[in-house]
PDB file of N, CA and C in Angstrom:
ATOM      1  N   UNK A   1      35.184  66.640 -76.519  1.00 86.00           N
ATOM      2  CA  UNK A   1      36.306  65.777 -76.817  1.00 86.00           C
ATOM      3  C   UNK A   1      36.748  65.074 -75.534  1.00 86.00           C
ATOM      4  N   UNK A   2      37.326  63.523 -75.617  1.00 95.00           N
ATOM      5  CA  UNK A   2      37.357  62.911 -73.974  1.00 95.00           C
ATOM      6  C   UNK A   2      38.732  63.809 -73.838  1.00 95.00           C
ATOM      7  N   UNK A   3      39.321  63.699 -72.208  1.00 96.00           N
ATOM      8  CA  UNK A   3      40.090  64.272 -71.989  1.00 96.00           C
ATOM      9  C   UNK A   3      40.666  63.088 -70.986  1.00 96.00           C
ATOM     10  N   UNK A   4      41.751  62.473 -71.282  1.00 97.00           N
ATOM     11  CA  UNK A   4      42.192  61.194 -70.667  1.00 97.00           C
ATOM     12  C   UNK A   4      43.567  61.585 -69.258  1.00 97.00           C
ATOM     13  N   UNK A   5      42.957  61.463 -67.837  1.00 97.00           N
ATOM     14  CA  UNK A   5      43.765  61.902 -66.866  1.00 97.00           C
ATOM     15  C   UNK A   5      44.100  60.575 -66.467  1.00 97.00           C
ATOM     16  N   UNK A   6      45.662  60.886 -66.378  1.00 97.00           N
ATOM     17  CA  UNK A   6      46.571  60.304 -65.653  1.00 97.00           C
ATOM     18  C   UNK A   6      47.009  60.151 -64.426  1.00 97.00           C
ATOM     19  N   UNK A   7      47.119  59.086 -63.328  1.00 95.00           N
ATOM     20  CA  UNK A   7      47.190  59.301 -62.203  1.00 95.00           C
ATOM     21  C   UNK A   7      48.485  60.079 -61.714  1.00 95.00           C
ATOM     22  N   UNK A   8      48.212  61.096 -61.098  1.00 91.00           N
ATOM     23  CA  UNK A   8      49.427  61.954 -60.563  1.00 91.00           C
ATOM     24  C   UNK A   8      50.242  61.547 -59.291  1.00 91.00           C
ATOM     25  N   UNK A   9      51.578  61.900 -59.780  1.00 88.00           N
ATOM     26  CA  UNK A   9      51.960  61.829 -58.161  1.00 88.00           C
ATOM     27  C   UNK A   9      51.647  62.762 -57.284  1.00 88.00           C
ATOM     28  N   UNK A  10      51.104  62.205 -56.337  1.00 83.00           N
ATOM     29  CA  UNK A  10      50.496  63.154 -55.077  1.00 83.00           C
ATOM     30  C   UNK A  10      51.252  62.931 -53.401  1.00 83.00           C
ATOM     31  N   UNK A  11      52.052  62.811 -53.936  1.00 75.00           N
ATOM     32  CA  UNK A  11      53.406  62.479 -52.592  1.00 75.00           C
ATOM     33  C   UNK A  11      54.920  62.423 -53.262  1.00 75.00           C
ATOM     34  N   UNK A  12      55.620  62.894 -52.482  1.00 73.00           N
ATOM     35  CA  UNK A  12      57.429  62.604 -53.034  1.00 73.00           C
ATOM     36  C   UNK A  12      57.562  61.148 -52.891  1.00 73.00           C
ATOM     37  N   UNK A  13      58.339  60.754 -54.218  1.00 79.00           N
ATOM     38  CA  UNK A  13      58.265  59.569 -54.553  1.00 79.00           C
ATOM     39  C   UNK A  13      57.614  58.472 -54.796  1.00 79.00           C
ATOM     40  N   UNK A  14      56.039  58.966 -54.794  1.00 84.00           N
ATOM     41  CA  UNK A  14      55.145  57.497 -55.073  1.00 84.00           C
ATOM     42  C   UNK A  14      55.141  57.239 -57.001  1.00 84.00           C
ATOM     43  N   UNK A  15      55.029  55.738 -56.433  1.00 91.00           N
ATOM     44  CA  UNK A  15      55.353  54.748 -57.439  1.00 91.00           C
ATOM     45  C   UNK A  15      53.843  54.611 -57.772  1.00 91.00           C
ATOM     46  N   UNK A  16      53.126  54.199 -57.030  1.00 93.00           N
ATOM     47  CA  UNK A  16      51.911  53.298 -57.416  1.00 93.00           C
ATOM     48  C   UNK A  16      51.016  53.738 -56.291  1.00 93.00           C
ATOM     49  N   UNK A  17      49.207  53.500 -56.825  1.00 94.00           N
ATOM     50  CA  UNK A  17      48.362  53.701 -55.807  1.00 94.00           C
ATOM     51  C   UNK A  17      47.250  52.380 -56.376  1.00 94.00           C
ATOM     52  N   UNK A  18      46.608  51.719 -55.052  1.00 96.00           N
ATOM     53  CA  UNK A  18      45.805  51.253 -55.531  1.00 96.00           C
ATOM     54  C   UNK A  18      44.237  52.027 -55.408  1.00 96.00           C
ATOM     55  N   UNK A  19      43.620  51.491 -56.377  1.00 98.00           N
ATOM     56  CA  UNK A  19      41.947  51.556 -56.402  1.00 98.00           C
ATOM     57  C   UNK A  19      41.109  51.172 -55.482  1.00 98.00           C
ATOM     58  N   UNK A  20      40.456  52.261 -53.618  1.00 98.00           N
ATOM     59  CA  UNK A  20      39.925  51.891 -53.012  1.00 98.00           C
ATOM     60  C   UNK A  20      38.379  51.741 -53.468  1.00 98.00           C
ATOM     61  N   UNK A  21      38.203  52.604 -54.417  1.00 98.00           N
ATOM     62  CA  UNK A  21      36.520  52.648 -54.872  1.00 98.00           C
ATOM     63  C   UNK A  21      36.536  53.915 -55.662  1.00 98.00           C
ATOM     64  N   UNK A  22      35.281  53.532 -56.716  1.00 98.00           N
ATOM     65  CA  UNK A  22      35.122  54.429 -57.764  1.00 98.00           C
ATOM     66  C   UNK A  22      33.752  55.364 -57.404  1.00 98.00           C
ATOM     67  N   UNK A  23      34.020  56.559 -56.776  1.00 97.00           N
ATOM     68  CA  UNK A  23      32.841  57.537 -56.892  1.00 97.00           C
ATOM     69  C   UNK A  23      32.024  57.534 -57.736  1.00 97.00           C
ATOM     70  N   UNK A  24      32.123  57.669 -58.936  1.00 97.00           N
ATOM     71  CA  UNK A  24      31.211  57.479 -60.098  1.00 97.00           C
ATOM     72  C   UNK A  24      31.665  56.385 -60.978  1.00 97.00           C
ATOM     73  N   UNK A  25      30.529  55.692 -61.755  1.00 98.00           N
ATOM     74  CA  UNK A  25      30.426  55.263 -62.264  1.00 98.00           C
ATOM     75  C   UNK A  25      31.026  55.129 -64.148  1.00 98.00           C
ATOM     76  N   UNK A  26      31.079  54.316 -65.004  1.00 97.00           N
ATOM     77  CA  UNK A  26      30.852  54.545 -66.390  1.00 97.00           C
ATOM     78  C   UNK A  26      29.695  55.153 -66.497  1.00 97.00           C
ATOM     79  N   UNK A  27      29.760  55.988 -67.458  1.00 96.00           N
ATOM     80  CA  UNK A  27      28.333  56.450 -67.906  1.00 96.00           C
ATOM     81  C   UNK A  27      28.021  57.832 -66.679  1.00 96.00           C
ATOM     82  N   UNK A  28      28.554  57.748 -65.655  1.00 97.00           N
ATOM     83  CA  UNK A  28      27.825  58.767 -64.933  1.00 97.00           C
ATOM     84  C   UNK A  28      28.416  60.379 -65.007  1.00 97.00           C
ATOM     85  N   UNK A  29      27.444  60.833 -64.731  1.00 97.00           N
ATOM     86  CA  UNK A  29      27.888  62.360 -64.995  1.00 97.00           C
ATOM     87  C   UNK A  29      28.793  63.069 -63.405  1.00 97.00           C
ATOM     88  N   UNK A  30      29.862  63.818 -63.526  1.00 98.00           N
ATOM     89  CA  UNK A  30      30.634  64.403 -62.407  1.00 98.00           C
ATOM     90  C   UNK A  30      30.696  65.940 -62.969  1.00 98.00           C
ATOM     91  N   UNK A  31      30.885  66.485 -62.091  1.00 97.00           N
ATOM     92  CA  UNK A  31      31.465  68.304 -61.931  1.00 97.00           C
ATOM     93  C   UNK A  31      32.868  68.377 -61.467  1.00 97.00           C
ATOM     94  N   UNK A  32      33.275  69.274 -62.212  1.00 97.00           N
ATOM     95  CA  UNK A  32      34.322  70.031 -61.697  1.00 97.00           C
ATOM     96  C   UNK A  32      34.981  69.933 -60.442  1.00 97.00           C
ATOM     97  N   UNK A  33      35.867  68.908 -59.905  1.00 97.00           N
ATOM     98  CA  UNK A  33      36.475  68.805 -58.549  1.00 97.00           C
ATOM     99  C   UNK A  33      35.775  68.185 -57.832  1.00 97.00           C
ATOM    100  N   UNK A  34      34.415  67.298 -58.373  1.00 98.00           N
ATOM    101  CA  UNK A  34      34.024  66.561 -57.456  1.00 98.00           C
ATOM    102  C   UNK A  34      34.722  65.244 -57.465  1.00 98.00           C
ATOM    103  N   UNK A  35      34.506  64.561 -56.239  1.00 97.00           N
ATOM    104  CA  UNK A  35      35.469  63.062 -56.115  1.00 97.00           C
ATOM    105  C   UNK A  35      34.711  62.119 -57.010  1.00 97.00           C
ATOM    106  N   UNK A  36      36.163  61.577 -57.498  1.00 97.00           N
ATOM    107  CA  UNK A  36      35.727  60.627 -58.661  1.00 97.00           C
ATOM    108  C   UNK A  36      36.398  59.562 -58.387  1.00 97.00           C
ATOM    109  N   UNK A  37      37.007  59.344 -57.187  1.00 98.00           N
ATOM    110  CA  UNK A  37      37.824  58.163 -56.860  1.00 98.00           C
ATOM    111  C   UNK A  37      38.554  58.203 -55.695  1.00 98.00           C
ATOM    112  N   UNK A  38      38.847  57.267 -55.204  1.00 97.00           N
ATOM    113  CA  UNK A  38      39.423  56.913 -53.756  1.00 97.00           C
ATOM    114  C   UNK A  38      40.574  55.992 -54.253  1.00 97.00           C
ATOM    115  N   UNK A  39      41.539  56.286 -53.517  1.00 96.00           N
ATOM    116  CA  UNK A  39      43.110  55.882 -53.607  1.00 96.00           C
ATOM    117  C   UNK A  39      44.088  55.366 -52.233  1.00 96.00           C
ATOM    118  N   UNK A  40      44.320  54.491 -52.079  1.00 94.00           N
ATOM    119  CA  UNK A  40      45.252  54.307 -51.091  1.00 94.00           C
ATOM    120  C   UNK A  40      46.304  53.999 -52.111  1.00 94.00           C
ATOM    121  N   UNK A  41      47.350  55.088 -51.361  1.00 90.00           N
ATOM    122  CA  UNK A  41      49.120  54.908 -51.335  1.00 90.00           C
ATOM    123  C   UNK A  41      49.599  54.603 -49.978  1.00 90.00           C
ATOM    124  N   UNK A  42      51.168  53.988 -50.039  1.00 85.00           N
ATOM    125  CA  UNK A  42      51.381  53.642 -48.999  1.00 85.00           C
ATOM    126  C   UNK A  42      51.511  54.394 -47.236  1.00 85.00           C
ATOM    127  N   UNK A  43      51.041  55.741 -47.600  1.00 84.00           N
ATOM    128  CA  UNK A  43      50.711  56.480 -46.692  1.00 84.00           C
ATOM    129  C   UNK A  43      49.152  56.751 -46.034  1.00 84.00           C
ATOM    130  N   UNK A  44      48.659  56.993 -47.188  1.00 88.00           N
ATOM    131  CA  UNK A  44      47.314  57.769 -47.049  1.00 88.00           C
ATOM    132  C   UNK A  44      45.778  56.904 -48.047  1.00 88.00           C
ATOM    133  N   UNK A  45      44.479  57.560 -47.668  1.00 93.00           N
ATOM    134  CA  UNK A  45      43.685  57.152 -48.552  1.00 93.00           C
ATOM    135  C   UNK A  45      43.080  58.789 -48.858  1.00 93.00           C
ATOM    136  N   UNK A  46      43.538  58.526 -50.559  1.00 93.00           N
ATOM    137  CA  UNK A  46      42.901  60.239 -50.700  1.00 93.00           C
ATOM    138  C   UNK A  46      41.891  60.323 -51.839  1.00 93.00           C
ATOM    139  N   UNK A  47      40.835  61.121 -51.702  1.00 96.00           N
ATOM    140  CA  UNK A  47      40.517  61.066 -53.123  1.00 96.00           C
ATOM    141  C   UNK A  47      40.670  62.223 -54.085  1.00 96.00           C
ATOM    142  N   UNK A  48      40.805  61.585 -55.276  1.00 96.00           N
ATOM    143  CA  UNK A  48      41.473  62.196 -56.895  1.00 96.00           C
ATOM    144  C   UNK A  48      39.632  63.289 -57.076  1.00 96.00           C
ATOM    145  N   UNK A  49      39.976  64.744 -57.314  1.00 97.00           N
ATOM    146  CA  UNK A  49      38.936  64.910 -57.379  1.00 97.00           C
ATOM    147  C   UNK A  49      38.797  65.622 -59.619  1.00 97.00           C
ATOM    148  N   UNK A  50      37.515  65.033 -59.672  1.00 97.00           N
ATOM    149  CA  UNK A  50      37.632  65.301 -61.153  1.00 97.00           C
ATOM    150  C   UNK A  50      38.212  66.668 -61.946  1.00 97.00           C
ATOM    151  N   UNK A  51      38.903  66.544 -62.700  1.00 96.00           N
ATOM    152  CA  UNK A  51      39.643  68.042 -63.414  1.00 96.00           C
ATOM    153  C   UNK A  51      38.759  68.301 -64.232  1.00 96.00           C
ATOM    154  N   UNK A  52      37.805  67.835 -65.026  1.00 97.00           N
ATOM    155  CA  UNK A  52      36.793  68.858 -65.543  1.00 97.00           C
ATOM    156  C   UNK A  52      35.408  67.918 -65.716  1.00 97.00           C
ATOM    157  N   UNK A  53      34.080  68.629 -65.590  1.00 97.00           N
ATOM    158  CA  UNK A  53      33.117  68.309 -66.002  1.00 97.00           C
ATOM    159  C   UNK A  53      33.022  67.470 -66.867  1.00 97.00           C
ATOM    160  N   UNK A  54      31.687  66.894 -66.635  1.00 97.00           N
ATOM    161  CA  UNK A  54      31.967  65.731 -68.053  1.00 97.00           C
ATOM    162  C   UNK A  54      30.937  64.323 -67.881  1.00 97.00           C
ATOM    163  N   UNK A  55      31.216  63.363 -68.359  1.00 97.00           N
ATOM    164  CA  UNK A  55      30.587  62.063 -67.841  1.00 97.00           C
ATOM    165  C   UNK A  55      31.939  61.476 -68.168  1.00 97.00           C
ATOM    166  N   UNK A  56      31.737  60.360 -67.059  1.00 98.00           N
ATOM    167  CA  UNK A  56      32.930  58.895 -66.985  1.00 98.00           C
ATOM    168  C   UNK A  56      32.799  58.320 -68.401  1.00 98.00           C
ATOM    169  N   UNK A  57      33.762  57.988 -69.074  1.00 97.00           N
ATOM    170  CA  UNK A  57      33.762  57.070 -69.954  1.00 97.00           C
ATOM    171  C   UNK A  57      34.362  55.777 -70.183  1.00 97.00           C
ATOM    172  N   UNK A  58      35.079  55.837 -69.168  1.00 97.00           N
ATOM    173  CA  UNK A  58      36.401  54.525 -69.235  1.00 97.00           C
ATOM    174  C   UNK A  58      37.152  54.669 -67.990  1.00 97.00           C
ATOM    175  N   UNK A  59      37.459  53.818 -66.762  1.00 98.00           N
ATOM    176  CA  UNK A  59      37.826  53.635 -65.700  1.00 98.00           C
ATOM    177  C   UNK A  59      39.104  53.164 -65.985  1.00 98.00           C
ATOM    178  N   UNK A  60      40.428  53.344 -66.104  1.00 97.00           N
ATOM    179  CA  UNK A  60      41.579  52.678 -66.325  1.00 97.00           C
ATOM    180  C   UNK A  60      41.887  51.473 -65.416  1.00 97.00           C
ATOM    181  N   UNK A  61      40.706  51.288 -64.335  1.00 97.00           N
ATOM    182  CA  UNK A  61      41.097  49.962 -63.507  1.00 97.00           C
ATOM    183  C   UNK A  61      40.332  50.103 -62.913  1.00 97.00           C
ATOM    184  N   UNK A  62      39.996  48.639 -62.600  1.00 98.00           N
ATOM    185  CA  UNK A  62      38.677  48.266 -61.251  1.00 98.00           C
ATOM    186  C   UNK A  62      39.245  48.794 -59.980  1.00 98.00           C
ATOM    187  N   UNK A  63      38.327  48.719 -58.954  1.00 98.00           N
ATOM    188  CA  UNK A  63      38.707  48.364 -57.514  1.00 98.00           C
ATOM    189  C   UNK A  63      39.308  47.029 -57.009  1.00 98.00           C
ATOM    190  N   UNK A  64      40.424  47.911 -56.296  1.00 97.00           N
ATOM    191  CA  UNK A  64      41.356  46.247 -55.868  1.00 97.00           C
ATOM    192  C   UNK A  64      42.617  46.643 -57.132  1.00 97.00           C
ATOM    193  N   UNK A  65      42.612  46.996 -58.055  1.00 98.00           N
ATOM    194  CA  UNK A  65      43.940  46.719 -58.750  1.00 98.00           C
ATOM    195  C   UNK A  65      44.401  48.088 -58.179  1.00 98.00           C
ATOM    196  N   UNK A  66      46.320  47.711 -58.570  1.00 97.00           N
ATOM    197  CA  UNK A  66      47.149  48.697 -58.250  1.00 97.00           C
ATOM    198  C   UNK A  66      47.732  49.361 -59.325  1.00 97.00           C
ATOM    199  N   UNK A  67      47.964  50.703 -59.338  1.00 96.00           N
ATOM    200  CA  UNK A  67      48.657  51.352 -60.680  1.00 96.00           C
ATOM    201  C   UNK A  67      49.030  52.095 -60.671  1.00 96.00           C
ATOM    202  N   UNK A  68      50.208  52.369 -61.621  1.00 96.00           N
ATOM    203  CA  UNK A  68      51.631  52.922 -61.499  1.00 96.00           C
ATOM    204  C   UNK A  68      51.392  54.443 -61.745  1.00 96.00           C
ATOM    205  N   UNK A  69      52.208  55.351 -60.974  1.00 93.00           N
ATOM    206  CA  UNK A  69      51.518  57.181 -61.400  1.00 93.00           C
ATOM    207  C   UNK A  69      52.355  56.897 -62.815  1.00 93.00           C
ATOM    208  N   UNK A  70      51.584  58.002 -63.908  1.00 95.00           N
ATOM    209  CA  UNK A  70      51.322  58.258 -64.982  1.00 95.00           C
ATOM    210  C   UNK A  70      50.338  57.226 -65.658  1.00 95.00           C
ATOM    211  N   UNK A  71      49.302  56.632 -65.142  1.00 97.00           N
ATOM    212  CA  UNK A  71      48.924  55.166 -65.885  1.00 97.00           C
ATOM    213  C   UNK A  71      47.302  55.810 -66.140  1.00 97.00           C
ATOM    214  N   UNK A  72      46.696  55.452 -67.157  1.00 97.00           N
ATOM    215  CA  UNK A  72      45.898  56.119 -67.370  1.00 97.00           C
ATOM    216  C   UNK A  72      44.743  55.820 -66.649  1.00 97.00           C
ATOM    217  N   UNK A  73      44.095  56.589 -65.616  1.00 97.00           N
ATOM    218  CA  UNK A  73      43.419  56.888 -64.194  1.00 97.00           C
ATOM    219  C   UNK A  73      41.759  56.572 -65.017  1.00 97.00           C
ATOM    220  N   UNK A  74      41.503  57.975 -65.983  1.00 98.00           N
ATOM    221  CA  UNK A  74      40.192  57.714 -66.074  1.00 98.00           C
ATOM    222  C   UNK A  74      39.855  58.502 -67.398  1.00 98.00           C
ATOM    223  N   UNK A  75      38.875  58.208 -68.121  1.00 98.00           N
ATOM    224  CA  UNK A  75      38.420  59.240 -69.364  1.00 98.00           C
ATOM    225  C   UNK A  75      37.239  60.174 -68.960  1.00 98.00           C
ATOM    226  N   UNK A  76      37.037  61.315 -69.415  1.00 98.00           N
ATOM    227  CA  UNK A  76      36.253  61.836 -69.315  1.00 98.00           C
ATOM    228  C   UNK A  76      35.761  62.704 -70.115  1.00 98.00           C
ATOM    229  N   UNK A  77      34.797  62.837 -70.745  1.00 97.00           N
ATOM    230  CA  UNK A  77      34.155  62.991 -72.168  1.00 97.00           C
ATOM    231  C   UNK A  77      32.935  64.247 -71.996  1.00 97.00           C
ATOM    232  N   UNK A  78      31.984  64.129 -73.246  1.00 94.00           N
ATOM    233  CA  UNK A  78      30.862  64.495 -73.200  1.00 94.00           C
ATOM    234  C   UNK A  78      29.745  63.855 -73.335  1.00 94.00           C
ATOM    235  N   UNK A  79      28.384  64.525 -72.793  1.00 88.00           N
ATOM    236  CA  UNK A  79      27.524  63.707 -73.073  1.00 88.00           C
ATOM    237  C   UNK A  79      27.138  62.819 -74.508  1.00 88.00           C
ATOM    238  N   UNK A  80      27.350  61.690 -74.644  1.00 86.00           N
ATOM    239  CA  UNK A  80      26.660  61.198 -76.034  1.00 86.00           C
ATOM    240  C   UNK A  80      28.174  60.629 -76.715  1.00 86.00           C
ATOM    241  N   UNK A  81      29.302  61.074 -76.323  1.00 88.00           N
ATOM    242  CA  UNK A  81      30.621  60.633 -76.861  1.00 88.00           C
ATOM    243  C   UNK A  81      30.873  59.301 -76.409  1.00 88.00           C
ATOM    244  N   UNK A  82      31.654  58.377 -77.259  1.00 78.00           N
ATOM    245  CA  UNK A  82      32.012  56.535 -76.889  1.00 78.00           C
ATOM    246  C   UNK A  82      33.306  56.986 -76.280  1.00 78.00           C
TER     247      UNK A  82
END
């Protein structure tokens, strides 16, 4: 079943992070806590590491856009699921 993560706040008071680059791909397969994305907030560049196994299914935003914490970050599914 996909399991749709939301970008967290990962600092007191952040609003928004943008999209430095996407570790994996649509379609590609990730593990458990591996990096699935790179983030600059107005402090830091960190990366979001995946909460569960799975393949990418849906990127909630390219690289270069900015987005608000709670905004939906990324899907992550099973093999063979849309």
């Amino acid at each position: 079943m996909a399991f749709e993560f939301h970008l967290p706040d990962i600092g007191e008071g952040l609003a928004e992070a943008t999209i430095v680059s996407w570790r994996v791909p649509v379609g590609g397969r990730i593990g458990l806590d591996e990096p699935m994305v790179e983030i600059e907030t107005d402090k830091a560049v960190v990366e979001i590491p995946a909460p569960r196994p799975g393949v990418i299914l849906h990127h909630g935003a390219p690289e270069g856009a900015t987005i608000a914490v709670e905004s939906l970050l990324v899907v992550i599914g099973d093999e063979g699921e849309a």
